Short mmCIF file of N, CA and C in Angstrom, two decimals:
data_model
loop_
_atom_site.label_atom_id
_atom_site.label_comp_id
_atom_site.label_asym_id
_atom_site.label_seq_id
_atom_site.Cartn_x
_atom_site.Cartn_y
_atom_site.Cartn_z
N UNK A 28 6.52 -3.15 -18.67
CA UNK A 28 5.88 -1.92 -18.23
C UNK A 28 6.30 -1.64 -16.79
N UNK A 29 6.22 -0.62 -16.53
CA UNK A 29 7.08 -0.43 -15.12
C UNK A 29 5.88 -0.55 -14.51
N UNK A 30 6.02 -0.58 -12.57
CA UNK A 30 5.29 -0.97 -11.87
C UNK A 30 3.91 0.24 -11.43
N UNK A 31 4.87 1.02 -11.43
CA UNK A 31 3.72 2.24 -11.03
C UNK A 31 2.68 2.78 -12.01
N UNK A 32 3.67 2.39 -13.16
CA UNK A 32 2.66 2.93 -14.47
C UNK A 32 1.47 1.89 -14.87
N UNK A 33 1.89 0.91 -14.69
CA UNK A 33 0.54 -0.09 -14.40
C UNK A 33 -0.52 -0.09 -13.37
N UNK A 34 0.13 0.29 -12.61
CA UNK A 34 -1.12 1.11 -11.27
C UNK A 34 -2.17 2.78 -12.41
N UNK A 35 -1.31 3.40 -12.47
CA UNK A 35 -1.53 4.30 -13.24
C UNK A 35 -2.65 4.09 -14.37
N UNK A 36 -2.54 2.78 -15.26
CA UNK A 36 -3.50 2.51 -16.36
C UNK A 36 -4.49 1.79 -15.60
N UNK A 37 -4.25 0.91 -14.62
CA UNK A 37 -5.20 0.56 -14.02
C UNK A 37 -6.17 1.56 -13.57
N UNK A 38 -6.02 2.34 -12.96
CA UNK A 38 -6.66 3.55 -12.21
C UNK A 38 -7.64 4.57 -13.96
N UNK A 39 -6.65 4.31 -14.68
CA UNK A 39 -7.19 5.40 -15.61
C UNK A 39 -8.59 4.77 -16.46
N UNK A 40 -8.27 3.23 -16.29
CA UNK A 40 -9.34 2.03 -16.86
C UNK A 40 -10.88 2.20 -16.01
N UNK A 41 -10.27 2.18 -14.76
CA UNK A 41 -11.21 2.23 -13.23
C UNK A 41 -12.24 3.33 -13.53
N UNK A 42 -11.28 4.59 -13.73
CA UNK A 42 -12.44 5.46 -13.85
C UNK A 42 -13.18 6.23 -14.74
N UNK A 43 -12.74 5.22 -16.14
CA UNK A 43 -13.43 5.31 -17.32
C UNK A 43 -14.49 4.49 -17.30
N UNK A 44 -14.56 3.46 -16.79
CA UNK A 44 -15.38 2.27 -16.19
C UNK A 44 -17.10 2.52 -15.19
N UNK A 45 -15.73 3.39 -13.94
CA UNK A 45 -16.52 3.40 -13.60
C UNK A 45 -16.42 5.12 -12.36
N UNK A 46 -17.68 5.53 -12.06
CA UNK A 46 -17.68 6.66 -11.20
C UNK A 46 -17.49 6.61 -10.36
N UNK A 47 -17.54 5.82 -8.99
CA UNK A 47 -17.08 5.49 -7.73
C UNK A 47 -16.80 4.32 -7.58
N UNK A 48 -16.10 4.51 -5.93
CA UNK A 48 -15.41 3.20 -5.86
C UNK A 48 -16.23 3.22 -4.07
N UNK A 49 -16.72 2.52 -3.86
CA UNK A 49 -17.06 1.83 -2.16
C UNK A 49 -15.98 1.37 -1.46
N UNK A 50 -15.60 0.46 -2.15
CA UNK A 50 -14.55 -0.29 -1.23
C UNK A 50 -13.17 -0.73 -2.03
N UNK A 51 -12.51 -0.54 -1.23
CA UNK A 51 -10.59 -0.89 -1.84
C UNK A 51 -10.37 -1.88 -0.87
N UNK A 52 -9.27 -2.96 -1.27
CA UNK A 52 -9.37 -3.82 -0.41
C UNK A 52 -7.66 -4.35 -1.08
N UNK A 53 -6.44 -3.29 -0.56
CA UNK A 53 -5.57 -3.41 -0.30
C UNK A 53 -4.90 -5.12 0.21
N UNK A 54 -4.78 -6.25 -1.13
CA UNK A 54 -4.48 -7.13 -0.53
C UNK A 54 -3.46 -8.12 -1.37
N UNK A 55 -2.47 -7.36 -2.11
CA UNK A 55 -1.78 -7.85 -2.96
C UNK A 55 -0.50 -8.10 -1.74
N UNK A 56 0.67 -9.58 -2.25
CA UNK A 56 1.43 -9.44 -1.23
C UNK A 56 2.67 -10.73 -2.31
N UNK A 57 4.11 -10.25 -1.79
CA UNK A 57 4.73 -11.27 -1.93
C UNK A 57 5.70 -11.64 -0.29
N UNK A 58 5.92 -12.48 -0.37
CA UNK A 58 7.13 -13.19 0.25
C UNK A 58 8.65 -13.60 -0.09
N UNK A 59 9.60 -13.34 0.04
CA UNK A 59 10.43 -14.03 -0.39
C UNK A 59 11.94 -13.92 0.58
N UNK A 60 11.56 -15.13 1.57
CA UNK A 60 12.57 -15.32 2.68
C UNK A 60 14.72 -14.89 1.77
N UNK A 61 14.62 -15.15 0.58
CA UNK A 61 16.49 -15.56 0.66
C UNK A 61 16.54 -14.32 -0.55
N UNK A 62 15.33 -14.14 -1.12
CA UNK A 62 16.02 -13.95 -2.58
C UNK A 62 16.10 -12.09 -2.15
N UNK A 63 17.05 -11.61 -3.23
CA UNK A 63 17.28 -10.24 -3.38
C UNK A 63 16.48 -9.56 -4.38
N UNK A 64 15.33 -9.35 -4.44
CA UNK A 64 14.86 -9.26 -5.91
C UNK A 64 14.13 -7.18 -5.80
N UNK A 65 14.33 -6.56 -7.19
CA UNK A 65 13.58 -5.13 -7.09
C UNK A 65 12.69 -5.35 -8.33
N UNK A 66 11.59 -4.56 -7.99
CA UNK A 66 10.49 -4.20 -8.90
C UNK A 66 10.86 -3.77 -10.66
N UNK A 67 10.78 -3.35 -11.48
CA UNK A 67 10.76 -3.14 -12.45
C UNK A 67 11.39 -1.74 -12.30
N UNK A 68 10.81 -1.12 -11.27
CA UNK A 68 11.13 0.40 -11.29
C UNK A 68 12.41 0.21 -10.26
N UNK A 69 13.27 -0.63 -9.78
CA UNK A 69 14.05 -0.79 -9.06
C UNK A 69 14.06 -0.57 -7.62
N UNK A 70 12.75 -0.62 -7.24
CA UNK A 70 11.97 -0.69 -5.68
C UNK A 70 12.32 -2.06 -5.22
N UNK A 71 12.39 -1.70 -4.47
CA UNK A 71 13.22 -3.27 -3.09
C UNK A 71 11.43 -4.10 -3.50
N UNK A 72 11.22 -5.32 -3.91
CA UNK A 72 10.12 -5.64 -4.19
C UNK A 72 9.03 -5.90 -3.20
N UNK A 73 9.49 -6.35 -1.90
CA UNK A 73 8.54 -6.26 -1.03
C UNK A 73 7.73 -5.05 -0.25
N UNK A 74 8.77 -4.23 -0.23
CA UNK A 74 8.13 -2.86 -0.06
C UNK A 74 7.58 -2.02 -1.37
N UNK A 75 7.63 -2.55 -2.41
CA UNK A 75 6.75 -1.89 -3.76
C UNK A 75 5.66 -2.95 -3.82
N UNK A 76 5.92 -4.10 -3.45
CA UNK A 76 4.09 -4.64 -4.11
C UNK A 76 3.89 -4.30 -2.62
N UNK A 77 4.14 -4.63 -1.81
CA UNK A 77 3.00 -5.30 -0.27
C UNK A 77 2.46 -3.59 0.29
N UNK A 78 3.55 -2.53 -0.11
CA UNK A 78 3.13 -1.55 0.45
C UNK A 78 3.16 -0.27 -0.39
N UNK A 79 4.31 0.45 -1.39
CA UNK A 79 4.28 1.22 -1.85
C UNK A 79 3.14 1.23 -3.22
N UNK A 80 3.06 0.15 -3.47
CA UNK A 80 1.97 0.09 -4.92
C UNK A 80 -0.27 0.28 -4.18
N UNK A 81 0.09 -0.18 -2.78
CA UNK A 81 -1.08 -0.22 -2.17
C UNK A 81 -1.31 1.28 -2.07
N UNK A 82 -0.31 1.81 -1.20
CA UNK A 82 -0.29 3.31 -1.04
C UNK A 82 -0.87 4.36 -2.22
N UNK A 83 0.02 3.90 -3.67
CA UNK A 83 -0.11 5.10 -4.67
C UNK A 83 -1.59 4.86 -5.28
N UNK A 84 -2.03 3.11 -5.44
CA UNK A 84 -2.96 2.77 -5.92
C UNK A 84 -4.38 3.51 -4.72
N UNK A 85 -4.33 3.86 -3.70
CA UNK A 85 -5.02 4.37 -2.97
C UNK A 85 -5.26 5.90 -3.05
N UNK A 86 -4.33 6.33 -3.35
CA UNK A 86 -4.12 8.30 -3.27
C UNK A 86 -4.68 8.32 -4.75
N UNK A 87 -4.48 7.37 -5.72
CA UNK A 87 -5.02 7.67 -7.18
C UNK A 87 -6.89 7.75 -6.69
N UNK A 88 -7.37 6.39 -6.13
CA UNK A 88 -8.40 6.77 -6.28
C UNK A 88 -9.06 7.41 -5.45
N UNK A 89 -8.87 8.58 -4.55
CA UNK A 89 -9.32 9.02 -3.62
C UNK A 89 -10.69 9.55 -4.53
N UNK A 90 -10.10 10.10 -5.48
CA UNK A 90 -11.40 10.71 -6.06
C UNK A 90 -12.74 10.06 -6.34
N UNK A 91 -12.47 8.68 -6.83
CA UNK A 91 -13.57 7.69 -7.02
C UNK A 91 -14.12 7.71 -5.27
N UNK A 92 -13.38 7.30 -4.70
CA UNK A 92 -13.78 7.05 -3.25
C UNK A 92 -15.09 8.34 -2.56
N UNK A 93 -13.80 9.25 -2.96
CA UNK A 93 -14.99 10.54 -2.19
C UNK A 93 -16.10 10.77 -2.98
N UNK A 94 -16.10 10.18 -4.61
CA UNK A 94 -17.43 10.49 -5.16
C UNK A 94 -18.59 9.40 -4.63
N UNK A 95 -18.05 8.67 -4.29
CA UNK A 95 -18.99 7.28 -3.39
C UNK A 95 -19.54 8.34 -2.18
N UNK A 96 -19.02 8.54 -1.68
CA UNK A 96 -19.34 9.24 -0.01
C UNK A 96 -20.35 10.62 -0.85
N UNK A 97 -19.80 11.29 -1.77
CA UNK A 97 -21.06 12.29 -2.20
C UNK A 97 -22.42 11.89 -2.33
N UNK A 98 -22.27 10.50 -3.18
CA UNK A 98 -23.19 9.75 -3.31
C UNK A 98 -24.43 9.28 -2.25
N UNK A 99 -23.69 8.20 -1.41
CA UNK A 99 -23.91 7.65 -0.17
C UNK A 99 -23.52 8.29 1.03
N UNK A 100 -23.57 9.15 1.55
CA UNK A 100 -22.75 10.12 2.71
C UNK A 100 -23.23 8.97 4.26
N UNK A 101 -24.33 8.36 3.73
CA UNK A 101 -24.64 7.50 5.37
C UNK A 101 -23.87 5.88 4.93
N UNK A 102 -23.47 5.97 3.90
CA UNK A 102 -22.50 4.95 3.82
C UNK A 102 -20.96 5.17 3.38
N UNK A 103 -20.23 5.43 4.24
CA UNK A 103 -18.92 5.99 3.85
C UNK A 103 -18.08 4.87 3.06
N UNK A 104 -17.55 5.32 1.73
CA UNK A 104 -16.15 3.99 1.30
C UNK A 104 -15.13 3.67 2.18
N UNK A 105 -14.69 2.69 2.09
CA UNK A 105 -13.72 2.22 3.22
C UNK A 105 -12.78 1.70 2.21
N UNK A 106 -11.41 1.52 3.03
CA UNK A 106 -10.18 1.14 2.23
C UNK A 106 -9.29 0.30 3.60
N UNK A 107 -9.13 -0.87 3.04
CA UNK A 107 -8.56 -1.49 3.93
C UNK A 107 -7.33 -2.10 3.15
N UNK A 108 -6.00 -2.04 4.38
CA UNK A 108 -4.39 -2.45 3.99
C UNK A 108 -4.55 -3.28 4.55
N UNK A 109 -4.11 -4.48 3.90
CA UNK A 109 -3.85 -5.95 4.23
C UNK A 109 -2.50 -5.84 5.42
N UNK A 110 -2.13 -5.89 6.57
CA UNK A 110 -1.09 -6.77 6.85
C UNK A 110 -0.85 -7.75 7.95
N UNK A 111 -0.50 -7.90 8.88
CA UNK A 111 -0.12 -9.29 9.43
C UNK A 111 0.38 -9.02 10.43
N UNK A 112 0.97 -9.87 11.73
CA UNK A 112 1.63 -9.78 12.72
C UNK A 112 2.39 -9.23 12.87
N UNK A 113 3.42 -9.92 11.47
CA UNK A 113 4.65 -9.19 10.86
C UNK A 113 5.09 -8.51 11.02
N UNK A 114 4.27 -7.57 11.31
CA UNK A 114 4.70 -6.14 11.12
C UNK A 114 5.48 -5.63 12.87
N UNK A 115 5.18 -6.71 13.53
CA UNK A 115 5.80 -6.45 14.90
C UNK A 115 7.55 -6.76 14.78
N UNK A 116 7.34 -7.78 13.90
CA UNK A 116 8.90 -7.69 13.12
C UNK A 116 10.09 -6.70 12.46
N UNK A 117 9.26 -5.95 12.01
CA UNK A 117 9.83 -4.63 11.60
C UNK A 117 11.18 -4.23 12.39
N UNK A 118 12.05 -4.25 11.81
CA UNK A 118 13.31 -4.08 11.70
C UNK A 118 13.24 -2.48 12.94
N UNK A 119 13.61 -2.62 14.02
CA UNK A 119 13.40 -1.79 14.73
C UNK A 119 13.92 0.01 14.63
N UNK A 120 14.77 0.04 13.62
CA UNK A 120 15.30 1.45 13.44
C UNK A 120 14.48 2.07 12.16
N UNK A 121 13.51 1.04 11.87
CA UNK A 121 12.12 1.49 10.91
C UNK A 121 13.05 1.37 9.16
N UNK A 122 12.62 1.52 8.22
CA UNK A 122 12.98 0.68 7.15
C UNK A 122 14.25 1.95 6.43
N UNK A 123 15.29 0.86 6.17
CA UNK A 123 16.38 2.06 5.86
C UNK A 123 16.48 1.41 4.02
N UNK A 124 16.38 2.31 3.36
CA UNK A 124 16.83 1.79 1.91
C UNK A 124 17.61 1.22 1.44
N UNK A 125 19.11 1.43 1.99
CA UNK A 125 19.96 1.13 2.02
C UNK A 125 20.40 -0.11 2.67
N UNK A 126 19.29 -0.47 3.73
CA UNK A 126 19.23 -1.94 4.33
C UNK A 126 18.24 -2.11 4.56
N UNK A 127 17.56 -3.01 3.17
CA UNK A 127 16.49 -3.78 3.33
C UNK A 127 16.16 -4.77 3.61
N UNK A 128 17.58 -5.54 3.65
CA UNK A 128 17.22 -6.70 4.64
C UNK A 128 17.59 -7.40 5.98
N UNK A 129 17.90 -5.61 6.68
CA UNK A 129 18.07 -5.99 8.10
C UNK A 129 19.36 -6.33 8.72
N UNK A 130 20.37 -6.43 7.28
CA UNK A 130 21.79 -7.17 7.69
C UNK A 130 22.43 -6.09 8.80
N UNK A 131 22.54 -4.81 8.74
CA UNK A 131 22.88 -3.65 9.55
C UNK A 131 22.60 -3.44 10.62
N UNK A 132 21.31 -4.44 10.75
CA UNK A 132 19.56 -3.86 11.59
C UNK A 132 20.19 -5.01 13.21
N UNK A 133 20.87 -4.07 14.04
CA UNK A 133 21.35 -4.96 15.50
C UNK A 133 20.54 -5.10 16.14
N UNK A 134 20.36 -6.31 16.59
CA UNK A 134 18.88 -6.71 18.06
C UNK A 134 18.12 -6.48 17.24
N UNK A 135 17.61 -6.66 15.87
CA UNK A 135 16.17 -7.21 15.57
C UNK A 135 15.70 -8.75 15.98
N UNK A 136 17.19 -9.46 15.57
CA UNK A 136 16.76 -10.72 15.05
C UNK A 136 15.84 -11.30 14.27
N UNK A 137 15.65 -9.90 12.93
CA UNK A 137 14.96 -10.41 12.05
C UNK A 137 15.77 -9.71 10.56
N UNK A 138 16.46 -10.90 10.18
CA UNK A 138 17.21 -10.73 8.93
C UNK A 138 16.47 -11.25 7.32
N UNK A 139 17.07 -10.88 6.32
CA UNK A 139 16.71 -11.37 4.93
C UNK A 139 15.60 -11.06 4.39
N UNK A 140 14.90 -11.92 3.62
CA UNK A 140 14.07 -11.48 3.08
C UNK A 140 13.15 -11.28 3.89
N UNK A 141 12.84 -11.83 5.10
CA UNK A 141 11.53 -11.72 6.23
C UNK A 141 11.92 -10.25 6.61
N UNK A 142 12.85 -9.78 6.55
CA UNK A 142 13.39 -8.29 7.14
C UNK A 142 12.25 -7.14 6.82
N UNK A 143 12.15 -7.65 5.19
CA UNK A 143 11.81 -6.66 4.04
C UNK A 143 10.48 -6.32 3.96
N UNK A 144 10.37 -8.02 3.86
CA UNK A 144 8.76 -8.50 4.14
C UNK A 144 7.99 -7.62 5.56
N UNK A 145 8.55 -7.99 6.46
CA UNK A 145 7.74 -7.67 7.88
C UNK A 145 7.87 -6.26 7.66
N UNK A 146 8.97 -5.19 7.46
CA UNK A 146 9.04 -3.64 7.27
C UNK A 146 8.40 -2.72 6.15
N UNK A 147 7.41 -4.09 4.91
CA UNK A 147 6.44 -3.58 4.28
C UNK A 147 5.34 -4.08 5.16
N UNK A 148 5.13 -4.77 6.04
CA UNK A 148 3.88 -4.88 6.82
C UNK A 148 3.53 -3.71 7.35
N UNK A 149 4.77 -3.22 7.75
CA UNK A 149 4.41 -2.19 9.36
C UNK A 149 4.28 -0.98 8.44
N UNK A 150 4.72 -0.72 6.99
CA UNK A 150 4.42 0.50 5.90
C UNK A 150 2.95 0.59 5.73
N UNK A 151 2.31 -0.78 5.37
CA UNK A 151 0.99 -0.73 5.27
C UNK A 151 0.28 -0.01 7.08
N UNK A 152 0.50 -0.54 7.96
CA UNK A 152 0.27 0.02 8.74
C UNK A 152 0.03 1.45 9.41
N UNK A 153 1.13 2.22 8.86
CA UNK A 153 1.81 3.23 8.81
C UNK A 153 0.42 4.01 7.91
N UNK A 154 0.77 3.43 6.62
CA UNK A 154 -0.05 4.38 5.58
C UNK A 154 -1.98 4.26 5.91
N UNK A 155 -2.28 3.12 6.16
CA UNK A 155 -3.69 3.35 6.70
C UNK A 155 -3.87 4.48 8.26
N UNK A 156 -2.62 4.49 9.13
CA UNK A 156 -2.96 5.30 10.16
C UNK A 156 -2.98 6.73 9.02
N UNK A 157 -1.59 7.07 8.59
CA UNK A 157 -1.42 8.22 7.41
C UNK A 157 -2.76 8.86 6.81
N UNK A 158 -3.25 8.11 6.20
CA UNK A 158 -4.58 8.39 4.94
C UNK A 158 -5.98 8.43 6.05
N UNK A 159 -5.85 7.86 6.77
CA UNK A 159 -7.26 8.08 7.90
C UNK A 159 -7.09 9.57 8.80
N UNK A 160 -5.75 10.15 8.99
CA UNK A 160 -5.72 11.47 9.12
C UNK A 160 -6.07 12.05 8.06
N UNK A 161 -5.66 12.47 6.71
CA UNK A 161 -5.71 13.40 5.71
C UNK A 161 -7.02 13.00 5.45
N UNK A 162 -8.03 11.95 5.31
CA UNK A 162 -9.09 11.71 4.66
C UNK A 162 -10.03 11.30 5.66
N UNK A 163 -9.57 10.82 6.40
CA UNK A 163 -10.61 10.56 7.80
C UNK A 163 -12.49 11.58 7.79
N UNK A 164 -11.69 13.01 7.57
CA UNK A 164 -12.43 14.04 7.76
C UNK A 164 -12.93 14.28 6.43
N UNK A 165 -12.94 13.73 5.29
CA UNK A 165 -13.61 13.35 4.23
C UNK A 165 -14.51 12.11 3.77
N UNK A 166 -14.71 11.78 4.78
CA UNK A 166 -15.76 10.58 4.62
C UNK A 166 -15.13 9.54 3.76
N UNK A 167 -14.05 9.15 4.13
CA UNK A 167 -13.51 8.16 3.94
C UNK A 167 -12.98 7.18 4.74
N UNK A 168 -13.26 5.74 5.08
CA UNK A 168 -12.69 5.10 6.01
C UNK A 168 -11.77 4.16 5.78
N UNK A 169 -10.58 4.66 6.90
CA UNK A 169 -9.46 3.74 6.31
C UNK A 169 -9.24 2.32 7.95
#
């Protein structure tokens, strides 16, 4: 099953299940210092689980989220992205597709799979500043 579409049934399970969501807690992650490996959907894999699957799995449930805040308005849902130091690692010309693991990337001194790894840290980063603008002002906390 491809990667996104499993986010997708997940989400569609979620809110057959259930009507709101309180809290998301963004904390799925791999590592993998040497190896070259892509997602199912052919996503560089560290930037599809650690950050792009957090991202889409988040924008799916906004709706559960904001029905929490209709609910509870003096208790806002919160959504928190897992990441790490790492992310100070980030390949300094910010993440190129075409070089995901930094081999291109001059004066990082951060090559391979840690390349990939640390430049889905700083995505998660990225996307919680992202989604706390667009939703911030919807009683949502990211």
């Amino acid at each position: 099953m491809p990667f996104f579409r499993s986010i997708e049934n997940f989400v569609q399970e979620f809110t057959r299940r259930e009507s709101r969501l309180d809290m998301l807690f963004n904390n799925a992650g791999v590592l993998y210092t040497n190896a070259r490996n892509v997602t199912v959907d052919g996503i560089e894999t560290h930037m599809g689980i650690n950050a792009l699957g957090h991202y889409y799995l988040t924008l799916l449930l906004i709706p559960s989220l904001s029905a929490s805040f209709k609910a509870h308005p003096s208790r806002p849902p919160r959504v928190c992205f897992t990441s790490c130091a790492s992310h100070a690692q980030a390949t300094k010309k910010g993440f190129d597709p075409e070089d995901v693991y930094g081999t291109n990337a001059a004066g990082t001194g951060t090559r391979g799979g840690f390349a990939a790894y640390a430049n889905s840290k700083m995505a998660n980063v990225l996307s919680a500043y992202k989604l706390q603008r667009i939703y911030g002002d919807e009683g949502i906390t990211l």
